[in-house]
Amino acid sequence: MAGGENSAQVLLEDALGAHARGKTETAAGLYAQVIAREPAQATALHNLGILRAAQGRADEALGLIRRAIEAEPGTPEAHANLAALLQRTGRADEARAEYERAIALKPDFGVALCGLGDLAAARGDAGEAEALYLRALEADAHLTTALTNLGVLLMAQGRPREAGERFALALALQPQSAEASYNVANALKLLGRFEEAGTYFRAALELNPRYADAWTNLGNVLREANDLDGALTCHRQAEALRPDSAAVQLNLGHLLRDRGDAAAARAAFARAFELDPTDPSALLSLCMAELPLMYADEVEIETCHVRYAAALDALIACWRADPRPDAWARAIGASQPFYLAYQGKNDRELQARYGAFVCEVMRARFGDAEVAPAPAAGERIRVGVVSGFFSAHSNWKIPIRGWISQLDRARFEVTGYHTAAKQDAATDEAKRLCDRFVQGPLPIEAWRETILADKPHVLIYPEVGMDPVAVRLAAQRLARLQCASWGHPDTSGFPTLDAYLSSALMEPGDGDDAYTERLVRLPNLGVWVDETDADPEPLDRATLGYRDSAVVYWCGQSLPKYQPQFDDLYPRIAKAAGDCQFVFIGLPQASEADRLFKQRLVHAFIAHGLDASRHCVFLPRLTKGQFLGAIACADVFLDSPEWSGCNSTLESLGGNLPIVTLRGRFMRGRHTSAILEMMGVMEGVADTVDGYVDLAVRLGLDAGLREAMSAKVAANKARLYHDQSTISALETYLETTRV
């Protein structure tokens, strides 16, 4: 008997040695021999169970580890490993009991505490999970699983800064771990620190070039940086590694849409839905892909308009047939009908259908909320401004900054709800100007709870249609009075939004017909604005590609604003004005939309016997200083028809350029005409296409006329700034309006 025992002991030592050297097959065979000689040898049973679990032989592994516990019930590691295996096979209650037995035997057992934390996180008890992870880390500060899983939990709660700290500690402990680098990158990405995130995603890919999620997220970071070619390379790499991933196709589709390749985007979204028909995100994105960035001609506008209407009806029908509020609410906002307004039509009817659908989804998910009652006599009115653009963005300059800086604090208490993570000097200013400021990112549930706890009387959404979080919140009734405004100048269509804060000078007489909200015409521009806070960068015309001999017309609006029916304006002006150039800001990286717009101009100039390359200059994306410097080197500002400039027009005033604008049919086409009207420079406003061309030609041919209009702009532009009448009107409206 003693010889048999010695033989089993030698075999066990050999098995442990082989296991330590990674020779798992040899170790498994030796453990089996030990068990054949000593069926109750706990170490052999336990370790063979671990090896069988790694081979996917779960039932056999469970039996072996249970036998090991029967042989030596006081081993906490065996209970923890049995718990982990039970957890992996979906037997959560049994797993919890085994983790608790392990902790009873060893109270500071970090692995078991972490396992209990995982179980708590899986059943949605985030508070208990966080406490257990922290206990695990108190027991073992180097437990990377606890650091990582706590980071993941914090990310899900909208706490990326804290998550990033945990991920960074895990990376320091595992510098060769691709997953650790990936986790740090994801936290940085959520914080808007895209350049740093890209560095860590690249580090993860150096360690594991087949890490598909890292390729996808690096692509998304590059997309944020407008490196659309680099982003496409990354998404194609992810697609090659995971051709059957719906998430990969969804991300690829969004990039292709950004590039203006509408057909390819639709194909990617359709493939995503085919791969995962349970995710409504693909259906929503497929619907919105019917609204491309750029159109080849007017016929395509009409075709896409009809196709979008049909796709919207199909989307709503899918929701009604399969109303899963959680899944649909998560999808809302990821893709929105932002480009519908660029078709140049009255969008009220389509937006009403879209808005009713979105509000129906969010109400099904969250139900009705108890909102604050009307303010009591003498109580300050609590106003919340909800936006993802409390940063260097046109929405900050117009209208957010004016509201939060000028509302009378004796009568109003202002809270800024910054739904995005981005922070810059404008964010810091917003924090100083607001009575209370809440910085994202947060999950939508946390935003809802935070806002309701603050009991606002009024919520203002500067834009609906751009920020994905703001749209989900705007689709809920969280205050008695809820207002939209023209950060995105189109009706929201949301029945939850009561009023649309607009401009008396910008709205046509029949402007009410374009809104589902109650139209509120605030005086003049409807906003309080300041002079531009940046200086132009000194630039010379030759560097920009401007000819010294040419009259340079500045056309530096976003290219999707330029509708094909107006392409003819530029060769008509060139033919009459002679030596002239039109300056546009190109879209990033020669995207499909950029190529299509340039092709349209080539055809338009050829039709008039002219060479577009002689008359059209395309500048790359510019810094703000470069943008202002490029404007200052031009001679005339040509406003974009039917979607007018506002922020860009105001910024051009530093150069005192004469301005030509065509007063449009809708508010979004009348920003510049309102600016000129308020300045008393109505000679820059045309009411017909022919009048617009004639005015542009006269300014091109007559330097004296340019100088006269420039002098008038310089003398009168101060009328635009610090307009308290619009703030007074807004205050009166908020005080007297009841819903």
XYZ file of C-alpha atoms in Angstrom:
739
model
C 0.000 0.000 0.000
C 2.848 2.332 0.856
C 4.428 1.709 -2.541
C 1.128 2.596 -4.257
C 0.920 5.798 -2.279
C 4.454 6.730 -3.244
C 3.672 5.962 -6.879
C 0.575 8.211 -6.787
C 2.581 10.983 -5.116
C 5.281 10.805 -7.791
C 2.636 10.907 -10.518
C 0.989 13.911 -8.863
C 4.294 15.765 -8.698
C 4.937 14.966 -12.353
C 1.416 16.152 -13.225
C 1.873 19.425 -11.333
C 5.191 20.009 -13.076
C 3.723 19.378 -16.530
C 0.755 21.636 -15.699
C 3.091 24.437 -14.598
C 5.035 24.143 -17.878
C 1.835 24.416 -19.919
C 1.836 20.783 -21.063
C -1.853 20.385 -20.377
C -2.465 17.137 -22.242
C 0.394 15.431 -20.399
C -0.802 16.864 -17.093
C -4.363 15.680 -17.697
C -3.182 12.130 -18.395
C -1.068 12.081 -15.253
C -3.895 13.507 -13.097
C -6.171 10.760 -14.433
C -3.586 8.135 -13.447
C -3.377 9.593 -9.928
C -7.172 9.468 -9.590
C -7.205 5.871 -10.813
C -4.879 5.008 -7.947
C -6.440 7.369 -5.376
C -10.054 8.277 -6.342
C -10.263 10.833 -3.493
C -7.011 12.707 -4.307
C -8.416 16.237 -4.058
C -5.616 18.109 -5.830
C -5.704 15.801 -8.848
C -9.508 15.957 -9.031
C -9.519 19.733 -8.745
C -6.794 20.362 -11.305
C -8.140 17.852 -13.805
C -11.518 19.563 -13.437
C -9.918 22.910 -14.306
C -8.288 21.395 -17.410
C -11.526 19.753 -18.519
C -13.358 23.069 -18.097
C -10.763 24.766 -20.320
C -11.426 22.070 -22.939
C -15.163 22.860 -22.865
C -16.070 19.598 -21.111
C -18.192 21.344 -18.497
C -20.195 18.399 -17.138
C -17.072 16.322 -16.575
C -15.337 19.301 -14.967
C -18.230 19.902 -12.588
C -18.176 16.282 -11.469
C -14.431 16.295 -10.845
C -14.451 19.529 -8.831
C -17.424 18.374 -6.770
C -15.507 15.168 -5.930
C -12.494 17.293 -4.940
C -14.694 19.290 -2.544
C -16.142 16.098 -1.068
C -12.583 14.894 -0.438
C -11.409 18.220 1.049
C -14.401 20.501 1.769
C -12.242 23.163 3.399
C -10.504 24.348 0.198
C -11.807 27.821 -0.781
C -10.154 27.694 -4.235
C -12.160 24.585 -5.153
C -15.433 26.247 -4.156
C -14.499 29.349 -6.177
C -13.610 27.346 -9.275
C -16.810 25.326 -8.982
C -18.711 28.612 -8.678
C -16.997 30.040 -11.773
C -17.930 26.936 -13.766
C -21.534 27.042 -12.557
C -21.664 30.728 -13.451
C -20.334 30.010 -16.937
C -23.023 27.349 -17.476
C -25.852 29.710 -16.444
C -26.507 28.360 -12.947
C -26.210 31.677 -11.138
C -27.897 30.721 -7.842
C -25.683 27.674 -7.351
C -22.631 29.719 -8.294
C -23.476 32.356 -5.707
C -23.772 29.732 -2.988
C -20.346 28.311 -3.848
C -18.702 31.761 -3.907
C -20.212 32.442 -0.485
C -18.831 29.141 0.839
C -15.403 30.103 -0.468
C -15.620 33.508 1.255
C -16.791 31.894 4.492
C -13.606 29.840 4.435
C -11.428 32.783 3.367
C -13.071 36.191 3.961
C -10.409 38.140 2.023
C -10.593 35.859 -1.026
C -10.468 38.448 -3.840
C -11.274 36.019 -6.658
C -14.489 34.851 -4.976
C -15.519 38.416 -4.109
C -14.946 39.387 -7.735
C -17.059 36.427 -8.877
C -19.905 37.519 -6.624
C -19.528 40.995 -8.093
C -19.883 39.557 -11.588
C -23.104 37.809 -10.565
C -24.488 41.024 -9.055
C -23.598 42.962 -12.203
C -25.280 40.340 -14.384
C -28.570 40.656 -12.506
C -28.423 44.457 -12.695
C -27.475 45.220 -9.092
C -24.753 47.750 -9.897
C -24.422 49.017 -6.319
C -23.746 45.570 -4.850
C -21.424 44.704 -7.739
C -19.330 47.835 -7.210
C -19.062 47.176 -3.463
C -17.943 43.581 -4.063
C -15.334 44.604 -6.649
C -13.961 47.172 -4.205
C -13.783 44.527 -1.459
C -11.974 42.222 -3.867
C -9.427 44.970 -4.616
C -8.958 45.681 -0.903
C -8.047 42.011 -0.557
C -5.821 42.005 -3.643
C -5.011 45.365 -5.261
C -3.372 43.539 -8.176
C -6.448 41.521 -9.116
C -6.747 42.595 -12.748
C -10.079 40.831 -13.261
C -11.656 42.935 -10.536
C -10.046 46.111 -11.886
C -11.283 45.350 -15.402
C -14.796 44.284 -14.424
C -15.199 47.274 -12.139
C -14.112 49.474 -15.039
C -16.697 47.871 -17.310
C -19.379 48.427 -14.658
C -18.403 52.089 -14.265
C -18.473 52.560 -18.042
C -22.018 51.199 -18.169
C -22.997 53.701 -15.460
C -21.611 56.604 -17.482
C -18.509 57.041 -15.315
C -15.697 56.782 -17.889
C -13.226 58.862 -15.895
C -13.344 56.462 -12.946
C -13.408 53.502 -15.316
C -10.334 54.788 -17.093
C -8.432 54.925 -13.802
C -9.227 51.248 -13.137
C -8.356 50.233 -16.682
C -5.048 52.117 -16.464
C -4.133 50.201 -13.286
C -4.991 46.920 -15.014
C -2.826 47.914 -17.982
C 0.089 48.746 -15.686
C -0.199 45.232 -14.248
C -0.622 43.634 -17.696
C 1.309 45.816 -20.162
C 1.247 43.075 -22.789
C -2.530 42.675 -22.618
C -4.330 43.845 -25.747
C -7.614 43.854 -23.839
C -6.172 46.148 -21.149
C -5.006 48.674 -23.777
C -8.382 48.395 -25.514
C -10.269 49.145 -22.281
C -8.188 52.257 -21.589
C -8.812 53.408 -25.170
C -12.568 52.933 -24.843
C -12.698 55.055 -21.691
C -10.701 57.822 -23.377
C -12.988 57.629 -26.412
C -16.078 58.156 -24.247
C -14.362 61.164 -22.686
C -13.859 62.690 -26.123
C -10.075 62.322 -25.915
C -9.894 60.808 -29.365
C -6.214 61.272 -30.118
C -5.180 59.515 -26.894
C -7.779 56.813 -27.482
C -6.321 56.177 -30.925
C -2.875 55.634 -29.393
C -4.192 52.915 -27.071
C -6.308 51.254 -29.768
C -3.166 51.061 -31.919
C -1.259 49.573 -28.980
C -3.948 46.911 -28.612
C -3.681 46.110 -32.316
C 0.090 45.823 -32.160
C -0.377 43.156 -29.497
C -3.289 41.497 -31.297
C -3.721 42.448 -34.988
C -6.862 40.281 -35.144
C -8.705 42.310 -32.484
C -11.779 43.217 -34.537
C -13.393 45.457 -31.899
C -10.184 47.479 -31.652
C -10.184 47.975 -35.441
C -13.814 49.127 -35.313
C -13.246 51.582 -32.485
C -10.034 52.924 -33.974
C -12.099 53.524 -37.110
C -14.690 55.409 -35.070
C -11.976 57.568 -33.475
C -10.522 58.400 -36.888
C -14.024 59.211 -38.124
C -14.345 61.759 -35.293
C -11.042 63.274 -36.444
C -12.374 63.440 -40.045
C -9.756 60.944 -41.234
C -12.363 59.129 -43.295
C -9.864 57.201 -45.399
C -8.082 55.870 -42.327
C -11.441 55.060 -40.740
C -12.538 53.113 -43.811
C -9.336 51.041 -43.735
C -10.008 50.164 -40.087
C -13.641 49.216 -40.642
C -12.719 47.047 -43.609
C -10.140 45.269 -41.429
C -12.839 44.611 -38.826
C -15.189 43.366 -41.541
C -12.553 40.931 -42.840
C -12.033 39.548 -39.328
C -15.729 39.366 -38.421
C -17.761 39.199 -41.631
C -20.848 38.037 -39.749
C -20.896 40.792 -37.114
C -23.926 43.085 -37.183
C -22.071 45.673 -35.059
C -19.198 45.804 -37.545
C -21.622 46.373 -40.419
C -23.499 49.044 -38.479
C -20.327 51.026 -37.778
C -19.185 50.608 -41.368
C -22.555 51.884 -42.588
C -22.329 55.055 -40.515
C -18.877 55.781 -41.905
C -20.000 55.186 -45.481
C -22.916 57.553 -44.916
C -20.488 60.198 -43.615
C -18.461 59.747 -46.789
C -21.569 60.362 -48.875
C -21.705 56.829 -50.280
C -25.425 56.359 -49.674
C -25.821 53.123 -51.652
C -22.954 51.395 -49.851
C -24.250 52.655 -46.504
C -27.688 51.207 -47.174
C -26.117 47.868 -48.120
C -24.143 47.777 -44.861
C -27.209 48.625 -42.763
C -29.271 45.992 -44.580
C -26.551 43.428 -43.911
C -26.470 44.436 -40.222
C -30.220 43.860 -39.946
C -29.915 40.529 -41.742
C -27.253 39.426 -39.248
C -29.168 40.651 -36.189
C -32.875 41.303 -36.818
C -33.416 41.815 -33.059
C -31.516 45.152 -33.079
C -33.686 48.062 -34.288
C -30.568 50.257 -34.740
C -29.989 48.784 -38.172
C -33.609 49.439 -39.221
C -33.438 53.023 -37.977
C -30.109 53.611 -39.746
C -31.444 52.035 -42.936
C -34.356 54.473 -42.879
C -32.124 57.519 -42.325
C -29.737 56.386 -45.062
C -32.439 57.442 -47.532
C -31.357 61.017 -46.734
C -27.898 61.363 -48.339
C -25.433 64.188 -47.781
C -25.360 65.216 -51.408
C -27.680 64.920 -54.421
C -26.743 64.567 -58.064
C -29.761 66.583 -59.267
C -33.264 67.724 -58.367
C -34.766 64.432 -59.523
C -32.727 62.579 -56.921
C -34.033 64.906 -54.211
C -37.605 63.967 -55.112
C -36.744 60.269 -55.327
C -35.052 60.267 -51.923
C -37.913 62.234 -50.393
C -40.401 59.568 -51.480
C -38.094 56.736 -50.436
C -37.549 58.243 -46.999
C -41.283 58.653 -46.416
C -41.835 54.994 -47.323
C -38.913 53.852 -45.156
C -40.231 55.875 -42.221
C -43.652 54.249 -42.528
C -41.986 50.815 -42.692
C -39.898 51.615 -39.611
C -42.963 52.657 -37.622
C -44.794 49.524 -38.753
C -41.893 47.384 -37.507
C -42.063 49.104 -34.117
C -45.800 48.545 -33.871
C -45.430 44.889 -34.881
C -42.562 44.225 -32.474
C -42.694 46.804 -29.673
C -39.664 45.978 -27.513
C -39.243 49.281 -25.644
C -35.761 48.604 -24.220
C -34.204 47.715 -27.571
C -35.982 50.451 -29.532
C -35.208 53.139 -26.924
C -31.507 52.235 -27.099
C -31.632 52.646 -30.877
C -33.283 56.089 -30.831
C -30.856 58.910 -31.525
C -28.045 56.866 -33.041
C -29.238 57.897 -36.500
C -31.525 60.896 -37.064
C -33.195 62.684 -40.013
C -30.634 65.497 -39.866
C -30.337 65.793 -43.646
C -34.089 65.920 -44.314
C -34.073 69.714 -43.997
C -31.380 69.954 -46.689
C -33.961 68.868 -49.283
C -35.464 72.353 -49.050
C -39.062 71.322 -48.306
C -41.626 71.931 -45.598
C -40.837 69.001 -43.292
C -43.720 69.378 -40.858
C -45.717 66.332 -41.937
C -42.776 63.922 -42.117
C -41.264 65.218 -38.894
C -44.611 64.875 -37.137
C -44.687 61.176 -38.068
C -41.090 60.693 -36.977
C -41.548 62.674 -33.757
C -44.703 60.815 -32.734
C -42.890 57.502 -33.287
C -39.853 58.511 -31.199
C -42.001 59.853 -28.360
C -44.129 56.708 -28.414
C -41.021 54.541 -28.047
C -39.602 56.576 -25.176
C -42.923 56.675 -23.355
C -43.274 52.904 -23.703
C -39.796 52.508 -22.245
C -40.010 54.994 -19.371
C -43.674 55.769 -18.782
C -44.958 59.134 -17.621
C -42.964 61.241 -15.202
C -44.211 63.474 -12.418
C -43.017 66.933 -13.420
C -42.609 69.953 -11.165
C -45.686 72.123 -10.646
C -45.752 75.723 -11.774
C -43.449 77.957 -9.740
C -44.967 79.465 -6.628
C -45.293 83.216 -6.248
C -41.839 84.693 -5.794
C -40.103 81.408 -6.632
C -37.346 81.560 -9.233
C -38.182 79.715 -12.451
C -35.855 76.757 -12.878
C -34.656 76.604 -16.493
C -32.650 73.671 -17.791
C -30.724 73.822 -21.062
C -30.090 70.338 -22.487
C -27.396 70.030 -25.136
C -24.376 68.060 -26.243
C -22.703 71.295 -27.358
C -21.551 73.160 -24.266
C -18.232 73.432 -26.099
C -16.648 75.295 -29.011
C -19.582 74.766 -31.358
C -22.010 77.005 -33.221
C -24.807 75.900 -30.865
C -22.800 77.261 -27.937
C -22.257 80.601 -29.591
C -25.838 80.748 -30.895
C -27.964 80.527 -28.774
C -26.762 78.796 -25.563
C -24.180 81.312 -24.368
C -26.620 84.227 -24.628
C -29.326 82.455 -22.640
C -27.214 81.265 -19.746
C -25.264 84.502 -19.448
C -28.196 86.934 -19.718
C -31.255 85.432 -18.030
C -32.008 87.471 -14.903
C -30.824 85.397 -11.933
C -33.210 87.159 -9.596
C -36.021 85.517 -11.556
C -34.404 82.451 -13.136
C -32.181 79.625 -11.951
C -30.256 78.100 -14.860
C -28.909 74.543 -15.069
C -26.786 73.304 -17.943
C -27.135 69.619 -18.818
C -24.111 68.853 -20.997
C -24.964 65.467 -22.466
C -21.562 64.947 -24.125
C -18.134 64.328 -22.598
C -16.223 66.976 -24.535
C -14.691 69.736 -22.425
C -12.899 72.883 -23.523
C -12.715 76.582 -22.674
C -16.384 77.051 -23.623
C -17.352 74.237 -21.233
C -15.434 75.936 -18.449
C -17.230 79.193 -19.185
C -20.587 77.410 -19.153
C -19.832 75.957 -15.723
C -19.134 79.456 -14.418
C -22.265 80.952 -15.994
C -24.728 78.266 -14.863
C -26.155 78.031 -11.359
C -25.731 74.271 -11.698
C -23.915 72.276 -14.374
C -24.099 68.522 -15.000
C -21.459 66.988 -17.254
C -21.953 63.794 -19.239
C -21.656 61.158 -20.332
C -24.428 59.455 -18.393
C -26.835 56.649 -19.332
C -30.222 57.900 -20.414
C -31.775 56.511 -17.224
C -29.370 58.564 -15.114
C -30.055 61.713 -17.147
C -33.789 61.254 -16.665
C -33.408 60.744 -12.913
C -31.032 63.714 -12.594
C -33.305 66.110 -14.461
C -36.465 65.004 -12.667
C -34.705 65.328 -9.292
C -33.838 68.947 -10.166
C -37.551 69.649 -10.800
C -37.133 72.101 -13.691
C -40.089 74.268 -14.641
C -38.725 74.736 -18.176
C -36.430 72.641 -20.370
C -34.908 74.166 -23.494
C -33.375 72.008 -26.224
C -31.248 74.262 -28.463
C -31.273 71.607 -31.161
C -33.157 68.387 -31.799
C -31.676 66.265 -34.534
C -27.949 66.259 -33.800
C -27.002 65.021 -30.330
C -28.211 61.428 -29.710
C -28.792 61.890 -25.969
C -30.691 65.165 -26.289
C -33.178 63.594 -28.693
C -33.978 60.792 -26.235
C -34.566 63.307 -23.477
C -36.553 65.726 -25.651
C -38.894 62.858 -26.523
C -39.924 62.605 -22.858
C -42.048 64.962 -20.789
C -39.646 66.012 -18.014
C -40.909 69.590 -17.454
C -44.209 71.429 -17.764
C -42.850 73.674 -20.537
C -40.415 72.253 -23.075
C -38.957 74.327 -25.903
C -36.963 73.599 -29.032
C -34.859 76.145 -30.869
C -32.916 76.565 -34.075
C -29.523 75.029 -33.357
C -30.858 72.705 -36.052
C -33.343 74.944 -37.862
C -36.208 72.574 -38.542
C -39.252 71.468 -36.613
C -38.633 68.490 -34.326
C -42.071 66.990 -34.854
C -42.082 65.955 -31.167
C -45.432 66.254 -29.364
C -43.411 66.590 -26.139
C -42.005 69.953 -27.285
C -44.424 72.805 -26.766
C -42.694 75.794 -28.331
C -40.088 76.640 -30.943
C -37.992 79.666 -29.980
C -37.274 81.482 -33.221
C -36.571 84.918 -34.699
C -39.113 87.520 -35.765
C -36.841 88.711 -38.593
C -36.116 85.201 -39.871
C -39.613 83.785 -39.928
C -41.814 84.368 -42.994
C -45.434 85.357 -42.508
C -46.612 81.771 -42.895
C -43.791 80.397 -40.735
C -46.216 78.712 -38.314
C -47.117 76.235 -41.060
C -43.631 74.686 -40.888
C -43.770 73.693 -37.196
C -45.528 71.152 -35.014
C -44.476 73.277 -32.023
C -46.019 76.648 -31.179
C -43.866 79.201 -32.991
C -42.456 81.910 -30.729
C -41.060 84.868 -32.686
C -38.545 86.514 -30.378
C -37.497 90.029 -31.440
C -34.871 90.670 -34.126
C -32.500 87.672 -34.494
C -34.100 85.995 -31.495
C -30.681 85.478 -29.899
C -28.149 87.445 -27.849
C -24.782 87.332 -29.614
C -21.331 88.710 -29.018
C -18.575 89.606 -31.435
C -16.379 86.725 -32.548
C -13.836 85.769 -29.915
C -11.076 84.752 -32.340
C -8.632 86.710 -34.443
C -8.062 85.895 -38.108
C -4.826 84.141 -38.893
C -2.777 86.290 -41.283
C -2.958 84.591 -44.683
C -2.106 85.700 -48.188
C -4.217 85.155 -51.269
C -1.562 83.163 -53.132
C -1.293 80.604 -50.318
C -5.064 80.123 -50.422
C -5.130 79.781 -54.198
C -6.801 83.155 -54.778
C -5.603 85.022 -57.879
C -4.514 88.608 -57.288
C -6.481 89.688 -60.344
C -9.707 87.897 -59.397
C -12.716 89.053 -57.447
C -13.041 86.360 -54.796
C -16.511 85.282 -53.691
C -16.560 83.493 -50.331
C -18.906 80.456 -50.328
C -17.558 78.671 -47.278
C -20.695 76.934 -46.013
C -21.102 73.216 -45.344
C -21.358 71.598 -48.792
C -24.629 69.703 -48.105
C -26.319 73.140 -47.964
C -25.697 73.634 -51.690
C -28.659 72.167 -53.554
C -28.247 71.171 -57.216
C -30.932 73.567 -58.485
C -28.620 76.458 -57.560
C -25.423 75.171 -59.221
C -26.181 77.396 -62.200
C -25.733 80.562 -60.114
C -21.967 80.377 -60.077
C -21.224 80.066 -63.812
C -23.850 82.751 -64.487
C -22.024 85.110 -62.124
C -18.625 84.126 -63.552
C -19.767 84.681 -67.140
C -20.903 88.220 -66.349
C -18.289 89.207 -63.753
C -15.289 87.900 -65.667
C -12.145 87.178 -63.669
C -13.537 85.757 -60.442
C -13.252 82.787 -58.102
C -15.694 81.031 -55.793
C -14.193 79.587 -52.597
C -15.732 76.486 -51.002
C -14.688 74.380 -48.012
C -14.260 70.800 -49.197
C -15.528 67.764 -47.352
C -12.914 65.536 -45.711
C -10.650 63.252 -47.692
C -12.263 63.540 -51.127
C -15.340 61.676 -49.960
C -18.053 60.585 -52.359
C -20.149 63.632 -51.418
C -17.202 65.942 -52.079
C -16.584 64.286 -55.449
C -20.252 64.547 -56.417
C -20.460 68.265 -55.588
C -17.332 69.049 -57.611
C -18.692 67.013 -60.508
C -21.930 69.004 -60.416
C -20.003 72.267 -60.631
C -17.889 71.002 -63.530
C -21.061 70.197 -65.482
C -22.687 73.523 -64.567
C -19.675 75.538 -65.780
C -19.328 73.463 -68.958
C -22.964 74.252 -69.771
C -21.936 77.937 -69.879
C -18.747 77.293 -71.801
C -16.540 77.849 -68.751
C -13.854 75.892 -66.939
C -14.785 75.207 -63.296
C -11.136 74.688 -62.325
C -10.395 78.325 -63.204
C -13.243 79.648 -61.100
C -13.670 77.232 -58.159
C -11.275 76.945 -55.215
C -11.683 74.212 -52.621
C -9.998 74.758 -49.288
C -9.472 71.947 -46.778
C -11.053 72.048 -43.336
C -9.642 75.048 -41.489
C -9.041 76.095 -37.920
C -11.195 78.971 -36.743
C -8.335 81.434 -37.171
C -7.599 80.142 -40.675
C -11.315 80.280 -41.522
C -11.505 83.939 -40.511
C -8.243 84.691 -42.303
C -9.494 83.088 -45.519
C -12.694 85.169 -45.345
C -10.678 88.345 -44.783
C -8.775 87.679 -48.023
C -12.023 87.448 -50.047
C -13.971 90.321 -51.626
C -17.658 89.329 -51.393
C -19.578 86.945 -49.125
C -22.057 84.853 -51.168
C -24.605 83.269 -48.857
C -25.836 79.740 -49.598
C -29.390 79.782 -51.027
C -32.266 78.159 -49.098
C -29.993 77.196 -46.180
C -28.458 80.448 -45.118
C -25.374 81.013 -43.017
C -25.783 82.396 -39.520
C -22.735 81.735 -37.378
C -20.500 81.862 -40.457
C -22.142 85.130 -41.595
C -21.635 86.685 -38.197
C -18.003 85.565 -38.212
C -17.474 87.110 -41.638
C -18.325 90.520 -40.201
C -14.796 90.832 -38.833
C -13.646 91.292 -42.425
C -16.543 93.674 -43.209
C -17.240 91.885 -46.496
C -20.228 92.981 -48.565
C -22.822 90.220 -48.330
C -25.236 88.815 -50.919
C -28.114 86.630 -49.789
C -31.253 85.140 -51.328
C -34.166 85.355 -48.883
C -35.485 81.790 -48.640
C -38.911 80.272 -48.174
C -38.237 78.950 -44.666
C -36.510 80.237 -41.566
C -33.343 78.258 -42.347
C -32.991 80.218 -45.581
C -33.388 83.661 -43.999
C -30.650 83.899 -41.357
C -28.407 86.236 -43.332
C -31.267 88.382 -44.620
C -32.296 88.925 -40.981
C -28.737 89.907 -40.081
C -28.615 92.390 -42.965
C -32.042 93.763 -42.102
C -31.025 94.357 -38.502
C -27.876 96.124 -39.732
C -29.864 98.198 -42.222
C -27.939 96.812 -45.208
C -30.957 95.638 -47.189
C -29.191 96.256 -50.504
C -27.505 92.886 -49.929
C -30.837 91.004 -49.899
C -32.305 89.497 -53.065
C -35.757 87.960 -53.340
C -35.208 86.128 -56.646
C -32.431 84.031 -58.147
C -31.968 86.585 -60.922
C -31.724 89.367 -58.367
C -29.091 87.390 -56.448
C -27.001 86.879 -59.595
C -27.363 90.531 -60.608
C -26.261 91.804 -57.194
C -23.272 89.437 -57.074
C -22.190 90.545 -60.566
C -22.509 94.256 -59.746
C -20.388 93.822 -56.626
C -17.832 91.879 -58.638
C -17.531 94.576 -61.301
C -17.787 97.675 -59.127
C -15.043 98.108 -56.514
C -16.651 101.327 -55.347
C -19.924 99.546 -54.622
C -18.017 96.892 -52.669
C -16.274 99.551 -50.621
C -19.512 101.379 -49.904
C -21.307 98.250 -48.724
C -18.262 97.176 -46.703
C -18.208 100.552 -44.968
C -21.892 100.236 -44.137
C -21.362 96.739 -42.681
C -18.489 98.071 -40.561
C -20.562 101.003 -39.317
C -23.727 99.063 -38.505
C -22.685 95.588 -37.338
C -22.649 96.668 -33.684
C -26.476 96.719 -33.859
C -26.395 92.908 -33.824
C -24.582 92.498 -30.550
C -25.883 92.337 -26.969
C -29.538 92.645 -27.950
C -31.346 92.632 -24.613
C -34.780 92.870 -26.242
C -34.657 89.204 -27.210
C -33.683 88.185 -23.668
C -36.459 90.320 -22.180
C -38.990 88.753 -24.533
C -37.778 85.254 -23.651
C -38.021 86.021 -19.933
C -41.562 87.313 -20.352
C -42.535 84.253 -22.367
C -41.143 81.839 -19.780
C -42.847 83.710 -16.920
C -46.267 83.992 -18.510
C -46.638 80.746 -20.452
C -48.479 77.828 -18.883
C -48.832 74.361 -20.410
